[in-house]
PDB file of C-alpha atoms and ligand atoms in Angstrom:
ATOM      1  CA  MET A  12     -19.331  29.762  -5.507  1.00  0.00           C
ATOM      2  CA  THR A  13     -18.946  27.101  -2.852  1.00  0.00           C
ATOM      3  CA  THR A  14     -18.244  28.240   0.704  1.00  0.00           C
ATOM      4  CA  PRO A  15     -15.325  30.677   0.551  1.00  0.00           C
ATOM      5  CA  THR A  16     -12.233  30.170   2.678  1.00  0.00           C
ATOM      6  CA  ILE A  17     -11.182  33.276   4.562  1.00  0.00           C
ATOM      7  CA  GLY A  18      -7.842  33.314   6.322  1.00  0.00           C
ATOM      8  CA  VAL A  19      -6.864  35.283   9.389  1.00  0.00           C
ATOM      9  CA  LEU A  20      -3.211  36.288   9.540  1.00  0.00           C
ATOM     10  CA  ALA A  21      -2.232  34.390  12.678  1.00  0.00           C
ATOM     11  CA  LEU A  22       1.136  35.855  13.662  1.00  0.00           C
ATOM     12  CA  GLN A  23      -0.004  38.064  16.535  1.00  0.00           C
ATOM     13  CA  GLY A  24      -3.100  39.886  17.748  1.00  0.00           C
ATOM     14  CA  ASP A  25      -6.771  39.022  18.103  1.00  0.00           C
ATOM     15  CA  VAL A  26      -6.817  36.087  15.723  1.00  0.00           C
ATOM     16  CA  ARG A  27      -9.313  33.890  17.599  1.00  0.00           C
ATOM     17  CA  GLU A  28     -12.002  36.573  17.692  1.00  0.00           C
ATOM     18  CA  HIS A  29     -11.859  37.038  13.911  1.00  0.00           C
ATOM     19  CA  LEU A  30     -11.903  33.274  13.302  1.00  0.00           C
ATOM     20  CA  ALA A  31     -14.989  32.984  15.519  1.00  0.00           C
ATOM     21  CA  ALA A  32     -16.791  35.891  13.829  1.00  0.00           C
ATOM     22  CA  LEU A  33     -16.033  34.546  10.339  1.00  0.00           C
ATOM     23  CA  THR A  34     -17.174  31.046  11.275  1.00  0.00           C
ATOM     24  CA  GLU A  35     -20.441  32.526  12.531  1.00  0.00           C
ATOM     25  CA  CYS A  36     -20.828  34.204   9.128  1.00  0.00           C
ATOM     26  CA  GLY A  37     -20.847  30.758   7.505  1.00  0.00           C
ATOM     27  CA  VAL A  38     -17.490  30.879   5.743  1.00  0.00           C
ATOM     28  CA  ARG A  39     -14.553  28.508   6.257  1.00  0.00           C
ATOM     29  CA  ALA A  40     -12.151  30.385   8.541  1.00  0.00           C
ATOM     30  CA  VAL A  41      -8.509  29.352   8.854  1.00  0.00           C
ATOM     31  CA  GLY A  42      -5.406  30.759  10.510  1.00  0.00           C
ATOM     32  CA  VAL A  43      -2.613  31.720   8.102  1.00  0.00           C
ATOM     33  CA  ARG A  44       1.021  31.420   9.168  1.00  0.00           C
ATOM     34  CA  ARG A  45       2.705  29.910   6.113  1.00  0.00           C
ATOM     35  CA  PRO A  46       2.900  30.805   2.431  1.00  0.00           C
ATOM     36  CA  SER A  47       1.153  27.507   1.562  1.00  0.00           C
ATOM     37  CA  GLU A  48      -1.789  28.479   3.783  1.00  0.00           C
ATOM     38  CA  LEU A  49      -1.926  31.934   2.217  1.00  0.00           C
ATOM     39  CA  ALA A  50      -2.071  30.355  -1.219  1.00  0.00           C
ATOM     40  CA  ASP A  51      -5.296  28.532  -0.291  1.00  0.00           C
ATOM     41  CA  VAL A  52      -7.467  31.422   0.900  1.00  0.00           C
ATOM     42  CA  ASP A  53     -10.060  33.452  -1.018  1.00  0.00           C
ATOM     43  CA  GLY A  54      -9.693  36.416   1.324  1.00  0.00           C
ATOM     44  CA  LEU A  55      -7.555  37.437   4.290  1.00  0.00           C
ATOM     45  CA  VAL A  56      -8.213  39.304   7.532  1.00  0.00           C
ATOM     46  CA  LEU A  57      -5.311  41.202   9.093  1.00  0.00           C
ATOM     47  CA  PRO A  58      -6.273  41.484  12.762  1.00  0.00           C
ATOM     48  CA  GLY A  59      -5.663  44.098  15.401  1.00  0.00           C
ATOM     49  CA  GLY A  60      -2.568  43.805  17.512  1.00  0.00           C
ATOM     50  CA  GLU A  61       0.686  45.648  17.103  1.00  0.00           C
ATOM     51  CA  SER A  62       1.576  46.678  13.584  1.00  0.00           C
ATOM     52  CA  THR A  63       5.366  46.960  13.970  1.00  0.00           C
ATOM     53  CA  THR A  64       5.518  43.503  15.590  1.00  0.00           C
ATOM     54  CA  MET A  65       3.369  42.055  12.824  1.00  0.00           C
ATOM     55  CA  SER A  66       5.629  43.784  10.274  1.00  0.00           C
ATOM     56  CA  LYS A  67       8.633  41.928  11.642  1.00  0.00           C
ATOM     57  CA  LEU A  68       6.817  38.618  11.906  1.00  0.00           C
ATOM     58  CA  LEU A  69       5.631  38.854   8.287  1.00  0.00           C
ATOM     59  CA  ALA A  70       9.287  38.859   7.252  1.00  0.00           C
ATOM     60  CA  VAL A  71      10.310  36.140   9.750  1.00  0.00           C
ATOM     61  CA  PHE A  72       7.515  33.840   8.495  1.00  0.00           C
ATOM     62  CA  ASP A  73       8.411  34.476   4.826  1.00  0.00           C
ATOM     63  CA  LEU A  74       4.964  35.889   4.203  1.00  0.00           C
ATOM     64  CA  LEU A  75       5.816  39.377   3.055  1.00  0.00           C
ATOM     65  CA  ASP A  76       6.489  38.758  -0.638  1.00  0.00           C
ATOM     66  CA  PRO A  77       3.721  36.152  -1.080  1.00  0.00           C
ATOM     67  CA  LEU A  78       1.263  38.515   0.617  1.00  0.00           C
ATOM     68  CA  ARG A  79       2.305  41.457  -1.577  1.00  0.00           C
ATOM     69  CA  GLU A  80       1.874  39.218  -4.628  1.00  0.00           C
ATOM     70  CA  ARG A  81      -1.578  38.037  -3.623  1.00  0.00           C
ATOM     71  CA  ILE A  82      -2.680  41.598  -2.842  1.00  0.00           C
ATOM     72  CA  SER A  83      -1.516  42.864  -6.208  1.00  0.00           C
ATOM     73  CA  GLY A  84      -3.376  39.916  -7.742  1.00  0.00           C
ATOM     74  CA  GLY A  85      -6.603  41.250  -6.191  1.00  0.00           C
ATOM     75  CA  LEU A  86      -6.924  39.161  -3.023  1.00  0.00           C
ATOM     76  CA  PRO A  87      -9.749  40.617  -0.884  1.00  0.00           C
ATOM     77  CA  VAL A  88      -8.304  41.817   2.421  1.00  0.00           C
ATOM     78  CA  PHE A  89      -9.827  43.264   5.565  1.00  0.00           C
ATOM     79  CA  GLY A  90      -7.627  45.006   8.115  1.00  0.00           C
ATOM     80  CA  SER A  91      -8.844  46.127  11.511  1.00  0.00           C
ATOM     81  CA  CYS A  92      -6.756  48.561  13.568  1.00  0.00           C
ATOM     82  CA  ALA A  93      -3.148  47.280  13.260  1.00  0.00           C
ATOM     83  CA  GLY A  94      -4.381  45.457  10.128  1.00  0.00           C
ATOM     84  CA  MET A  95      -5.519  48.781   8.650  1.00  0.00           C
ATOM     85  CA  ILE A  96      -2.051  50.196   9.331  1.00  0.00           C
ATOM     86  CA  LEU A  97      -0.389  47.279   7.499  1.00  0.00           C
ATOM     87  CA  LEU A  98      -2.698  47.664   4.477  1.00  0.00           C
ATOM     88  CA  ALA A  99      -2.041  51.408   4.096  1.00  0.00           C
ATOM     89  CA  SER A 100       0.313  52.993   1.570  1.00  0.00           C
ATOM     90  CA  GLY A 101       1.595  55.522   4.082  1.00  0.00           C
ATOM     91  CA  ILE A 102       1.989  55.441   7.875  1.00  0.00           C
ATOM     92  CA  LEU A 103       2.624  58.399  10.177  1.00  0.00           C
ATOM     93  CA  ASP A 104       4.151  57.983  13.643  1.00  0.00           C
ATOM     94  CA  THR A 105       5.673  54.586  13.076  1.00  0.00           C
ATOM     95  CA  ARG A 106       9.125  53.049  12.817  1.00  0.00           C
ATOM     96  CA  PRO A 107      10.974  53.795   9.579  1.00  0.00           C
ATOM     97  CA  ASP A 108      11.149  50.076   8.724  1.00  0.00           C
ATOM     98  CA  ALA A 109       7.433  49.400   9.291  1.00  0.00           C
ATOM     99  CA  VAL A 110       5.829  47.401   6.510  1.00  0.00           C
ATOM    100  CA  HIS A 111       3.084  48.928   4.386  1.00  0.00           C
ATOM    101  CA  LEU A 112       1.342  46.592   1.984  1.00  0.00           C
ATOM    102  CA  ASP A 113      -0.180  49.336  -0.224  1.00  0.00           C
ATOM    103  CA  ALA A 114      -3.553  47.605  -0.549  1.00  0.00           C
ATOM    104  CA  LEU A 115      -5.271  50.922   0.175  1.00  0.00           C
ATOM    105  CA  ASP A 116      -4.209  54.327  -1.120  1.00  0.00           C
ATOM    106  CA  ILE A 117      -4.432  55.896   2.336  1.00  0.00           C
ATOM    107  CA  THR A 118      -2.123  57.471   4.878  1.00  0.00           C
ATOM    108  CA  VAL A 119      -2.894  56.514   8.460  1.00  0.00           C
ATOM    109  CA  ARG A 120      -1.660  57.924  11.730  1.00  0.00           C
ATOM    110  CA  ARG A 121      -0.826  55.309  14.352  1.00  0.00           C
ATOM    111  CA  ASN A 122      -2.171  55.739  17.889  1.00  0.00           C
ATOM    112  CA  ALA A 123      -3.928  58.827  16.546  1.00  0.00           C
ATOM    113  CA  PHE A 124      -6.613  59.182  19.185  1.00  0.00           C
ATOM    114  CA  GLY A 125      -4.040  59.975  21.872  1.00  0.00           C
ATOM    115  CA  ARG A 126      -3.299  58.465  25.215  1.00  0.00           C
ATOM    116  CA  GLN A 127      -6.160  59.871  27.286  1.00  0.00           C
ATOM    117  CA  VAL A 128      -8.645  58.251  24.969  1.00  0.00           C
ATOM    118  CA  ASP A 129      -6.574  55.206  24.008  1.00  0.00           C
ATOM    119  CA  SER A 130      -9.718  53.129  24.161  1.00  0.00           C
ATOM    120  CA  PHE A 131     -13.262  54.303  23.599  1.00  0.00           C
ATOM    121  CA  GLU A 132     -16.496  53.234  21.975  1.00  0.00           C
ATOM    122  CA  THR A 133     -18.945  55.108  19.803  1.00  0.00           C
ATOM    123  CA  ASP A 134     -21.835  54.471  17.427  1.00  0.00           C
ATOM    124  CA  LEU A 135     -20.905  54.836  13.804  1.00  0.00           C
ATOM    125  CA  ASP A 136     -22.871  54.775  10.559  1.00  0.00           C
ATOM    126  CA  VAL A 137     -20.991  52.624   8.061  1.00  0.00           C
ATOM    127  CA  THR A 138     -21.829  52.869   4.361  1.00  0.00           C
ATOM    128  CA  GLY A 139     -22.853  49.459   3.038  1.00  0.00           C
ATOM    129  CA  VAL A 140     -23.901  48.225   6.477  1.00  0.00           C
ATOM    130  CA  ALA A 141     -27.676  48.283   6.871  1.00  0.00           C
ATOM    131  CA  GLY A 142     -29.662  48.093  10.081  1.00  0.00           C
ATOM    132  CA  GLY A 143     -28.428  51.077  12.059  1.00  0.00           C
ATOM    133  CA  PRO A 144     -25.093  52.231  13.431  1.00  0.00           C
ATOM    134  CA  VAL A 145     -22.262  49.906  14.313  1.00  0.00           C
ATOM    135  CA  ARG A 146     -20.816  49.941  17.842  1.00  0.00           C
ATOM    136  CA  ALA A 147     -17.200  50.825  17.137  1.00  0.00           C
ATOM    137  CA  VAL A 148     -14.549  49.877  19.704  1.00  0.00           C
ATOM    138  CA  PHE A 149     -11.254  51.765  19.348  1.00  0.00           C
ATOM    139  CA  ILE A 150      -8.121  50.434  21.093  1.00  0.00           C
ATOM    140  CA  ARG A 151      -5.024  52.588  20.521  1.00  0.00           C
ATOM    141  CA  ALA A 152      -6.438  53.010  17.069  1.00  0.00           C
ATOM    142  CA  PRO A 153      -5.186  54.747  13.942  1.00  0.00           C
ATOM    143  CA  TRP A 154      -7.223  57.170  11.865  1.00  0.00           C
ATOM    144  CA  VAL A 155      -6.984  57.897   8.164  1.00  0.00           C
ATOM    145  CA  GLU A 156      -5.419  61.267   7.303  1.00  0.00           C
ATOM    146  CA  ARG A 157      -5.339  61.019   3.517  1.00  0.00           C
ATOM    147  CA  THR A 158      -7.450  59.074   1.047  1.00  0.00           C
ATOM    148  CA  GLY A 159      -6.551  58.632  -2.608  1.00  0.00           C
ATOM    149  CA  PRO A 160      -9.108  59.220  -5.374  1.00  0.00           C
ATOM    150  CA  ASP A 161     -10.129  55.553  -5.591  1.00  0.00           C
ATOM    151  CA  VAL A 162     -10.784  55.160  -1.880  1.00  0.00           C
ATOM    152  CA  GLU A 163     -14.362  55.171  -0.635  1.00  0.00           C
ATOM    153  CA  VAL A 164     -14.867  56.561   2.862  1.00  0.00           C
ATOM    154  CA  LEU A 165     -17.316  54.263   4.654  1.00  0.00           C
ATOM    155  CA  GLY A 166     -17.343  55.837   8.086  1.00  0.00           C
ATOM    156  CA  ALA A 167     -16.118  58.779  10.149  1.00  0.00           C
ATOM    157  CA  VAL A 168     -16.362  59.688  13.824  1.00  0.00           C
ATOM    158  CA  LYS A 169     -19.254  62.006  14.722  1.00  0.00           C
ATOM    159  CA  GLY A 170     -18.761  64.487  17.560  1.00  0.00           C
ATOM    160  CA  GLY A 171     -16.088  64.822  20.212  1.00  0.00           C
ATOM    161  CA  PRO A 172     -12.462  65.826  19.686  1.00  0.00           C
ATOM    162  CA  ALA A 173     -12.042  63.390  16.779  1.00  0.00           C
ATOM    163  CA  ASP A 174     -15.129  64.642  14.908  1.00  0.00           C
ATOM    164  CA  GLY A 175     -14.895  63.873  11.195  1.00  0.00           C
ATOM    165  CA  ARG A 176     -11.899  61.554  11.447  1.00  0.00           C
ATOM    166  CA  ILE A 177     -12.099  58.764   8.880  1.00  0.00           C
ATOM    167  CA  VAL A 178     -12.162  55.300  10.438  1.00  0.00           C
ATOM    168  CA  ALA A 179     -13.593  52.969   7.777  1.00  0.00           C
ATOM    169  CA  VAL A 180     -12.538  52.773   4.122  1.00  0.00           C
ATOM    170  CA  ARG A 181     -12.758  50.553   1.076  1.00  0.00           C
ATOM    171  CA  GLN A 182     -10.856  50.411  -2.190  1.00  0.00           C
ATOM    172  CA  GLY A 183     -12.097  47.617  -4.464  1.00  0.00           C
ATOM    173  CA  PRO A 184     -11.507  44.330  -2.629  1.00  0.00           C
ATOM    174  CA  ALA A 185      -9.648  45.997   0.274  1.00  0.00           C
ATOM    175  CA  LEU A 186     -11.589  46.999   3.387  1.00  0.00           C
ATOM    176  CA  ALA A 187     -10.262  48.508   6.609  1.00  0.00           C
ATOM    177  CA  THR A 188     -11.586  49.780   9.916  1.00  0.00           C
ATOM    178  CA  SER A 189      -9.754  51.603  12.715  1.00  0.00           C
ATOM    179  CA  PHE A 190     -12.047  49.812  15.144  1.00  0.00           C
ATOM    180  CA  HIS A 191     -12.543  46.178  16.162  1.00  0.00           C
ATOM    181  CA  PRO A 192     -15.794  44.626  14.903  1.00  0.00           C
ATOM    182  CA  GLU A 193     -14.609  41.210  16.111  1.00  0.00           C
ATOM    183  CA  VAL A 194     -15.109  42.115  19.778  1.00  0.00           C
ATOM    184  CA  THR A 195     -18.733  43.269  19.720  1.00  0.00           C
ATOM    185  CA  GLY A 196     -20.657  40.217  18.519  1.00  0.00           C
ATOM    186  CA  ASP A 197     -22.072  42.349  15.662  1.00  0.00           C
ATOM    187  CA  LEU A 198     -21.231  40.384  12.523  1.00  0.00           C
ATOM    188  CA  ARG A 199     -22.211  42.982   9.946  1.00  0.00           C
ATOM    189  CA  ILE A 200     -18.681  44.135   9.038  1.00  0.00           C
ATOM    190  CA  HIS A 201     -17.498  40.529   8.703  1.00  0.00           C
ATOM    191  CA  ARG A 202     -20.568  39.799   6.569  1.00  0.00           C
ATOM    192  CA  LEU A 203     -19.699  42.784   4.366  1.00  0.00           C
ATOM    193  CA  PHE A 204     -16.191  41.368   3.933  1.00  0.00           C
ATOM    194  CA  ALA A 205     -17.546  37.886   3.199  1.00  0.00           C
ATOM    195  CA  GLU A 206     -19.719  39.494   0.475  1.00  0.00           C
ATOM    196  CA  ILE A 207     -16.642  41.220  -0.999  1.00  0.00           C
ATOM    197  CA  VAL A 208     -14.821  37.855  -1.010  1.00  0.00           C
ATOM    198  CA  ARG A 209     -17.757  36.170  -2.773  1.00  0.00           C
ATOM    199  CA  GLU A 210     -17.953  39.002  -5.346  1.00  0.00           C
ATOM    200  CA  HIS A 211     -14.266  38.699  -6.178  1.00  0.00           C
ATOM    201  CA  ALA A 212     -14.070  34.912  -6.267  1.00  0.00           C
TER     202      ALA A 212
HETATM  203  N1  LIG B 304      -5.660  47.564  18.595  1.00  0.00           N
HETATM  204  C1  LIG B 304      -4.716  47.715  17.712  1.00  0.00           C
HETATM  205  O1  LIG B 304      -4.614  47.008  16.725  1.00  0.00           O
HETATM  206  C2  LIG B 304      -3.712  48.777  18.031  1.00  0.00           C
HETATM  207  C3  LIG B 304      -2.771  49.097  16.916  1.00  0.00           C
HETATM  208  C4  LIG B 304      -1.440  49.539  17.490  1.00  0.00           C
HETATM  209  N2  LIG B 304      -1.558  50.787  18.186  1.00  0.00           N
HETATM  210  C5  LIG B 304      -0.398  49.629  16.378  1.00  0.00           C
HETATM  211  O2  LIG B 304       0.154  50.627  16.157  1.00  0.00           O
HETATM  212  O3  LIG B 304      -0.145  48.683  15.718  1.00  0.00           O
END
């Protein structure tokens, strides 16, 4: 395949950081705000930010139906933090009208790590990521409370009050992390996603 084009949903959240990380991975990285832009990408990153705000903006920007269609057509997607929440099939502790895109057969709990530890960092082994643990940065992050039979658990917290909580998952072309790989300068998660995009092209 020629260089894949990977979009970053650019409605809200840490769009620039994902665009920079993807560009460093050698793919063409573009912001996606319109259905025509969505139609042109080989994969899409849903960034961290605020999932209920992004839910509303998806509808305002007429992206909800086209995005659902592309996901059911097998578009590779990577959601980090709020992006993971949007990709889930079930969401706990959210607004009743929050959007779930059903790309992953998981139930997530929003803001699961609690207020005292709203933000923290830890080292995490991630299946499929070679070269040692990933530095995982959690910012008012969700965790995964249920995984369906087709979901592969790629990473879970080790130690502390959240020991064993699932924070990285994959189901076919859909990848999600509770944490923010775009803020650490470690490109391995973005490279993994770029590989998934190439495989599915
Ligand atoms: N850093 C993040 O993406 C936080 C997610 C946010 N707590 C939400 O519920 O959408």
